[in-house]
Structure formats: structure tokens, C-alpha cells
mmCIF file of C-alpha atoms in Angstrom:
data_model
loop_
_atom_site.group_PDB
_atom_site.id
_atom_site.type_symbol
_atom_site.label_atom_id
_atom_site.label_comp_id
_atom_site.label_asym_id
_atom_site.label_seq_id
_atom_site.Cartn_x
_atom_site.Cartn_y
_atom_site.Cartn_z
ATOM 1 C CA MET A 29 17.180 16.247 -16.696
ATOM 2 C CA ASN A 30 13.405 16.539 -16.765
ATOM 3 C CA ARG A 31 12.757 15.977 -13.092
ATOM 4 C CA GLN A 32 9.030 16.125 -12.454
ATOM 5 C CA HIS A 33 9.173 16.521 -8.682
ATOM 6 C CA GLY A 34 8.480 20.226 -9.020
ATOM 7 C CA THR A 35 4.923 19.399 -10.027
ATOM 8 C CA GLU A 36 2.360 18.786 -7.323
ATOM 9 C CA ARG A 37 1.338 15.180 -6.802
ATOM 10 C CA PRO A 38 -1.261 13.766 -4.414
ATOM 11 C CA TRP A 39 1.172 11.613 -2.411
ATOM 12 C CA ASP A 40 4.701 11.841 -1.091
ATOM 13 C CA ILE A 41 5.111 8.064 -0.626
ATOM 14 C CA VAL A 42 3.135 5.110 -1.931
ATOM 15 C CA LEU A 43 3.876 1.735 -0.345
ATOM 16 C CA PHE A 44 3.270 -0.945 -2.985
ATOM 17 C CA GLY A 45 2.734 -4.468 -1.701
ATOM 18 C CA ALA A 46 1.552 -3.119 1.630
ATOM 19 C CA THR A 47 -0.414 -6.216 2.655
ATOM 20 C CA GLY A 48 2.469 -8.697 2.424
ATOM 21 C CA PHE A 49 4.628 -9.688 5.387
ATOM 22 C CA VAL A 50 7.339 -7.073 4.874
ATOM 23 C CA GLY A 51 4.846 -4.602 3.442
ATOM 24 C CA SER A 52 2.731 -4.668 6.591
ATOM 25 C CA LEU A 53 5.830 -4.145 8.736
ATOM 26 C CA THR A 54 6.796 -1.184 6.561
ATOM 27 C CA ALA A 55 3.283 0.220 6.816
ATOM 28 C CA ALA A 56 3.424 -0.025 10.601
ATOM 29 C CA TYR A 57 6.779 1.767 10.593
ATOM 30 C CA LEU A 58 5.435 4.572 8.421
ATOM 31 C CA ALA A 59 2.393 4.877 10.658
ATOM 32 C CA ALA A 60 4.668 5.345 13.660
ATOM 33 C CA HIS A 61 7.474 7.410 12.137
ATOM 34 C CA ALA A 62 6.323 9.280 9.027
ATOM 35 C CA PRO A 63 6.953 13.010 9.527
ATOM 36 C CA ASP A 64 4.029 15.289 10.217
ATOM 37 C CA GLY A 65 2.518 16.370 6.945
ATOM 38 C CA CYS A 66 3.821 13.369 5.019
ATOM 39 C CA ARG A 67 1.135 12.265 2.579
ATOM 40 C CA TRP A 68 1.384 8.526 2.125
ATOM 41 C CA ALA A 69 -0.836 5.785 0.788
ATOM 42 C CA LEU A 70 -1.146 2.013 0.822
ATOM 43 C CA ALA A 71 -1.170 0.175 -2.495
ATOM 44 C CA GLY A 72 -1.685 -3.409 -3.607
ATOM 45 C CA ARG A 73 -3.857 -5.599 -5.775
ATOM 46 C CA SER A 74 -6.538 -6.513 -3.201
ATOM 47 C CA LEU A 75 -8.768 -3.752 -1.854
ATOM 48 C CA PRO A 76 -10.253 -5.927 0.948
ATOM 49 C CA ARG A 77 -6.762 -6.782 2.226
ATOM 50 C CA LEU A 78 -5.741 -3.137 2.068
ATOM 51 C CA GLU A 79 -8.851 -2.214 4.053
ATOM 52 C CA ARG A 80 -8.023 -4.811 6.712
ATOM 53 C CA LEU A 81 -4.479 -3.494 6.990
ATOM 54 C CA ARG A 82 -5.724 0.066 7.338
ATOM 55 C CA ASP A 83 -8.115 -1.024 10.087
ATOM 56 C CA GLN A 84 -5.239 -2.699 11.944
ATOM 57 C CA LEU A 85 -3.081 0.421 11.681
ATOM 58 C CA ALA A 86 -5.964 2.567 12.915
ATOM 59 C CA LEU A 87 -6.120 0.546 16.134
ATOM 60 C CA THR A 88 -2.748 1.983 17.145
ATOM 61 C CA ASP A 89 -3.090 5.356 15.425
ATOM 62 C CA PRO A 90 -6.629 6.576 14.664
ATOM 63 C CA ARG A 91 -5.256 8.943 12.014
ATOM 64 C CA CYS A 92 -4.553 5.901 9.829
ATOM 65 C CA ALA A 93 -8.286 5.338 9.423
ATOM 66 C CA ASP A 94 -8.186 7.860 6.583
ATOM 67 C CA LEU A 95 -5.163 6.429 4.757
ATOM 68 C CA PRO A 96 -5.767 6.385 0.987
ATOM 69 C CA LEU A 97 -5.891 2.957 -0.652
ATOM 70 C CA LEU A 98 -4.676 2.454 -4.217
ATOM 71 C CA THR A 99 -5.205 -0.746 -6.183
ATOM 72 C CA ALA A 100 -2.869 -1.953 -8.906
ATOM 73 C CA ASP A 101 -1.560 -5.304 -10.051
ATOM 74 C CA ALA A 102 2.165 -5.820 -10.594
ATOM 75 C CA ASP A 103 1.399 -6.972 -14.144
ATOM 76 C CA ASP A 104 -0.844 -4.016 -15.070
ATOM 77 C CA ALA A 105 1.431 -1.469 -16.741
ATOM 78 C CA GLU A 106 -1.326 1.114 -17.166
ATOM 79 C CA ALA A 107 -2.373 1.013 -13.507
ATOM 80 C CA LEU A 108 1.256 1.142 -12.389
ATOM 81 C CA GLY A 109 1.846 4.148 -14.617
ATOM 82 C CA GLU A 110 -1.031 5.984 -12.946
ATOM 83 C CA LEU A 111 0.263 4.987 -9.525
ATOM 84 C CA ALA A 112 3.805 6.180 -10.271
ATOM 85 C CA ALA A 113 2.560 9.500 -11.639
ATOM 86 C CA SER A 114 0.557 10.150 -8.455
ATOM 87 C CA THR A 115 3.477 10.165 -6.009
ATOM 88 C CA HIS A 116 7.002 11.424 -5.490
ATOM 89 C CA VAL A 117 8.291 8.087 -4.135
ATOM 90 C CA VAL A 118 7.265 4.446 -4.546
ATOM 91 C CA ALA A 119 8.518 1.858 -2.056
ATOM 92 C CA SER A 120 7.941 -1.681 -3.318
ATOM 93 C CA THR A 121 7.988 -4.882 -1.274
ATOM 94 C CA VAL A 122 6.593 -7.102 -4.051
ATOM 95 C CA GLY A 123 8.889 -9.988 -4.944
ATOM 96 C CA PRO A 124 10.336 -12.049 -6.426
ATOM 97 C CA TYR A 125 11.301 -8.883 -8.239
ATOM 98 C CA ILE A 126 12.609 -10.646 -11.335
ATOM 99 C CA ARG A 127 9.045 -11.888 -11.813
ATOM 100 C CA TYR A 128 6.922 -9.015 -10.517
ATOM 101 C CA GLY A 129 9.111 -5.926 -10.343
ATOM 102 C CA GLU A 130 10.035 -4.589 -13.766
ATOM 103 C CA LYS A 131 6.796 -2.917 -14.834
ATOM 104 C CA LEU A 132 6.783 -0.778 -11.709
ATOM 105 C CA VAL A 133 10.428 0.202 -12.228
ATOM 106 C CA ALA A 134 9.615 1.156 -15.820
ATOM 107 C CA ALA A 135 6.614 3.200 -14.689
ATOM 108 C CA CYS A 136 8.697 5.107 -12.146
ATOM 109 C CA ALA A 137 11.480 5.737 -14.660
ATOM 110 C CA ASP A 138 8.945 7.151 -17.125
ATOM 111 C CA ALA A 139 7.175 9.304 -14.524
ATOM 112 C CA GLY A 140 10.296 10.754 -12.902
ATOM 113 C CA THR A 141 9.291 9.076 -9.644
ATOM 114 C CA ASP A 142 11.846 7.917 -7.101
ATOM 115 C CA TYR A 143 11.748 4.167 -6.480
ATOM 116 C CA ALA A 144 13.085 1.961 -3.677
ATOM 117 C CA ASP A 145 12.842 -1.779 -3.094
ATOM 118 C CA LEU A 146 14.382 -4.466 -0.900
ATOM 119 C CA THR A 147 15.428 -6.931 -3.569
ATOM 120 C CA GLY A 148 18.362 -9.221 -2.963
ATOM 121 C CA GLU A 149 18.315 -10.444 -6.577
ATOM 122 C CA PRO A 150 21.465 -9.316 -8.448
ATOM 123 C CA GLU A 151 20.010 -10.254 -11.827
ATOM 124 C CA PHE A 152 17.051 -7.946 -11.287
ATOM 125 C CA VAL A 153 19.270 -5.038 -10.261
ATOM 126 C CA ASP A 154 21.530 -5.462 -13.293
ATOM 127 C CA ARG A 155 18.661 -5.853 -15.753
ATOM 128 C CA MET A 156 16.851 -2.797 -14.412
ATOM 129 C CA TYR A 157 20.041 -0.788 -14.909
ATOM 130 C CA LEU A 158 20.401 -2.022 -18.473
ATOM 131 C CA ARG A 159 16.776 -1.429 -19.414
ATOM 132 C CA HIS A 160 15.723 1.643 -17.450
ATOM 133 C CA ASP A 161 18.728 3.659 -16.255
ATOM 134 C CA THR A 162 18.840 5.813 -19.391
ATOM 135 C CA ARG A 163 15.169 6.741 -19.108
ATOM 136 C CA ALA A 164 15.473 7.380 -15.371
ATOM 137 C CA ARG A 165 18.332 9.799 -16.000
ATOM 138 C CA GLU A 166 16.198 11.638 -18.557
ATOM 139 C CA THR A 167 13.290 12.112 -16.142
ATOM 140 C CA GLY A 168 15.336 12.464 -12.948
ATOM 141 C CA ALA A 169 13.944 9.324 -11.332
ATOM 142 C CA ARG A 170 16.235 7.750 -8.743
ATOM 143 C CA LEU A 171 16.014 3.953 -8.789
ATOM 144 C CA VAL A 172 17.376 2.555 -5.528
ATOM 145 C CA HIS A 173 17.488 -1.213 -5.073
ATOM 146 C CA ALA A 174 18.513 -3.511 -2.237
ATOM 147 C CA CYS A 175 17.206 -1.539 0.746
ATOM 148 C CA GLY A 176 16.526 -4.715 2.743
ATOM 149 C CA PHE A 177 18.224 -6.645 5.533
ATOM 150 C CA ASP A 178 20.414 -8.708 3.210
ATOM 151 C CA SER A 179 22.020 -5.507 1.877
ATOM 152 C CA VAL A 180 21.824 -2.559 4.266
ATOM 153 C CA PRO A 181 23.801 -4.036 7.221
ATOM 154 C CA HIS A 182 26.686 -4.895 4.890
ATOM 155 C CA ASP A 183 26.671 -1.441 3.296
ATOM 156 C CA LEU A 184 26.593 0.356 6.642
ATOM 157 C CA GLY A 185 29.195 -1.990 8.100
ATOM 158 C CA VAL A 186 31.601 -1.380 5.225
ATOM 159 C CA TYR A 187 31.012 2.376 5.392
ATOM 160 C CA PHE A 188 31.667 2.418 9.143
ATOM 161 C CA THR A 189 34.810 0.303 8.739
ATOM 162 C CA VAL A 190 36.300 2.234 5.822
ATOM 163 C CA GLN A 191 35.901 5.514 7.709
ATOM 164 C CA ARG A 192 38.326 4.134 10.297
ATOM 165 C CA LEU A 193 40.949 2.787 7.883
ATOM 166 C CA PRO A 194 43.781 4.676 6.155
ATOM 167 C CA GLU A 195 42.876 6.702 3.077
ATOM 168 C CA GLY A 196 44.496 6.340 -0.323
ATOM 169 C CA VAL A 197 45.346 2.637 -0.077
ATOM 170 C CA PRO A 198 43.601 -0.409 -1.610
ATOM 171 C CA LEU A 199 41.119 -2.014 0.770
ATOM 172 C CA THR A 200 39.219 -5.280 0.855
ATOM 173 C CA VAL A 201 36.407 -5.659 3.378
ATOM 174 C CA ASP A 202 34.661 -8.978 4.057
ATOM 175 C CA GLY A 203 31.293 -8.887 5.798
ATOM 176 C CA PHE A 204 29.504 -11.438 7.960
ATOM 177 C CA VAL A 205 25.999 -11.308 9.404
ATOM 178 C CA ARG A 206 24.531 -13.683 11.976
ATOM 179 C CA ALA A 207 20.776 -13.707 12.483
ATOM 180 C CA GLY A 208 18.175 -15.882 14.133
ATOM 181 C CA ALA A 209 15.249 -14.938 11.906
ATOM 182 C CA VAL A 210 13.409 -17.115 9.390
ATOM 183 C CA PHE A 211 12.521 -16.356 5.775
ATOM 184 C CA SER A 212 9.179 -14.817 4.955
ATOM 185 C CA GLY A 213 7.267 -16.422 2.096
ATOM 186 C CA GLY A 214 8.299 -13.726 -0.362
ATOM 187 C CA THR A 215 11.959 -13.894 0.621
ATOM 188 C CA PHE A 216 11.940 -17.683 0.324
ATOM 189 C CA ALA A 217 10.374 -17.465 -3.145
ATOM 190 C CA SER A 218 12.965 -14.881 -4.210
ATOM 191 C CA ALA A 219 15.808 -17.076 -2.954
ATOM 192 C CA LEU A 220 14.507 -20.113 -4.829
ATOM 193 C CA SER A 221 14.106 -18.053 -7.989
ATOM 194 C CA ALA A 222 17.647 -16.673 -7.761
ATOM 195 C CA LEU A 223 19.168 -20.096 -7.097
ATOM 196 C CA GLY A 224 17.528 -21.414 -10.247
ATOM 197 C CA ARG A 225 18.772 -18.554 -12.424
ATOM 198 C CA GLY A 226 22.533 -18.717 -12.013
ATOM 199 C CA ARG A 227 23.231 -18.588 -15.740
ATOM 200 C CA GLN A 228 20.896 -15.632 -16.310
ATOM 201 C CA THR A 229 22.365 -13.799 -13.312
ATOM 202 C CA ALA A 230 25.912 -14.195 -14.622
ATOM 203 C CA ALA A 231 24.864 -13.066 -18.109
ATOM 204 C CA ALA A 232 23.172 -9.932 -16.756
ATOM 205 C CA ALA A 233 26.257 -9.062 -14.709
ATOM 206 C CA ARG A 234 28.527 -9.436 -17.753
ATOM 207 C CA GLU A 235 26.250 -7.287 -19.887
ATOM 208 C CA ARG A 236 26.127 -4.564 -17.259
ATOM 209 C CA ARG A 237 29.922 -4.482 -16.999
ATOM 210 C CA LEU A 238 30.082 -3.912 -20.751
ATOM 211 C CA HIS A 239 27.661 -0.974 -20.651
ATOM 212 C CA GLU A 240 28.247 0.739 -17.309
ATOM 213 C CA PRO A 241 30.856 3.526 -17.375
ATOM 214 C CA ARG A 242 33.893 2.777 -15.249
ATOM 215 C CA LEU A 243 34.536 5.023 -12.278
ATOM 216 C CA VAL A 244 37.625 7.191 -12.566
ATOM 217 C CA GLY A 245 40.003 7.381 -9.619
#
């Protein structure tokens, strides 16, 4: 493992896609809850929109007036490489991920930078494993997908439930979520993209099963 986190980098967290609907919510959360001393930055493709977001955050916390702003396009591999190399963690809210996400994942895998997103696109998750898991293991990058609402409640619910069931026996857990929210534009676009890629999604899942080592036990 060639983990590069021992080297000093300017930022602890870079939020990529900060000016989108979910990105702005994440930025507001970081502004309110980031630990003291956490060095974080806003990133996206439009500097004017990043500046407006920073101004909005500064209205509630004047310290945000000095937040660094980084510009990079999701299709610019060179700029994404520089962004990934400048931070320990990248959190990306830019979807649909199957269309806009891979170059950032590749950049983080190469740079040994931890990566998190909120994709709900199984094809993207499987293809990123197939294409970038080996490199991420070499550099020590941790690529963590599906950190959004359509995934985390199910994961936590299953974890909570299994802790209260007998050990050492086969278990099947079905999950159900009821919500009154509406899709954001990015989530709606991701859903439409996934619905139109059923064949590709199934193919990626089959290929991953062929390559991923089976768990023992």
C-alpha cells in the first residue's frame, strides 16, 4: 500500500459539486458541523456560483467568508487530478454519476485520496470497482459509494436489526422506506439514466461477480 495521506495537503475535505441542490445542503452542514481546525473547500465548475454560495454561508457563519474555492469540470481529467492531489478526502454530489463521475474516481484512486459520493446507480458502483479498485488498493485510496438517502437508511436499518437477531444462522432482511420528499433535479436525472440502462447495469453486475473475490465464512 502506498497511502499518501502521510504527506501534507492543503485541504482535509473538498466538496465537489457544491453549488447543486444536494451540494449546497452538504456545504451548509459542513459549515455548521465541521470540527474545529478542519480545512475544507468548495469546488465546482462555476466560480461565480461558488462565490454566491460562499456569500450565503457567510451570512450564518462569518468564518465561511474565507472558504477556498476550487474550479474544475467533471470532464477535465487534469483539473480533477490536481483537485484530488490537494486534499485527503473528496465528497462528490455531481450526478448522474455514470455520466459525470468516473474521471473524479480515477483521479482519487491515482492520488491515494479518499472518495465518497451519494450515487444510487448500481452500474456506476460496479464499473468503478472493476476499473479502479486495483489502483485504489495500490495507493490506499478508499472509494466509498452510496452515502445518500436511498442507501444509508437501509444500511443502518439492517445493521440495527441484525444486531438484535440470533448469531450464526442465515438471515434475510427486507427494508422499506416511506418519505414525503420530492426528487431534486440531479436525482431525477440519475433515476432516468438508470432506468434506461437496465441491460448495461445487469452486465456490469455479472462482470463484477466474476472478478470480485468471494467472502469466506
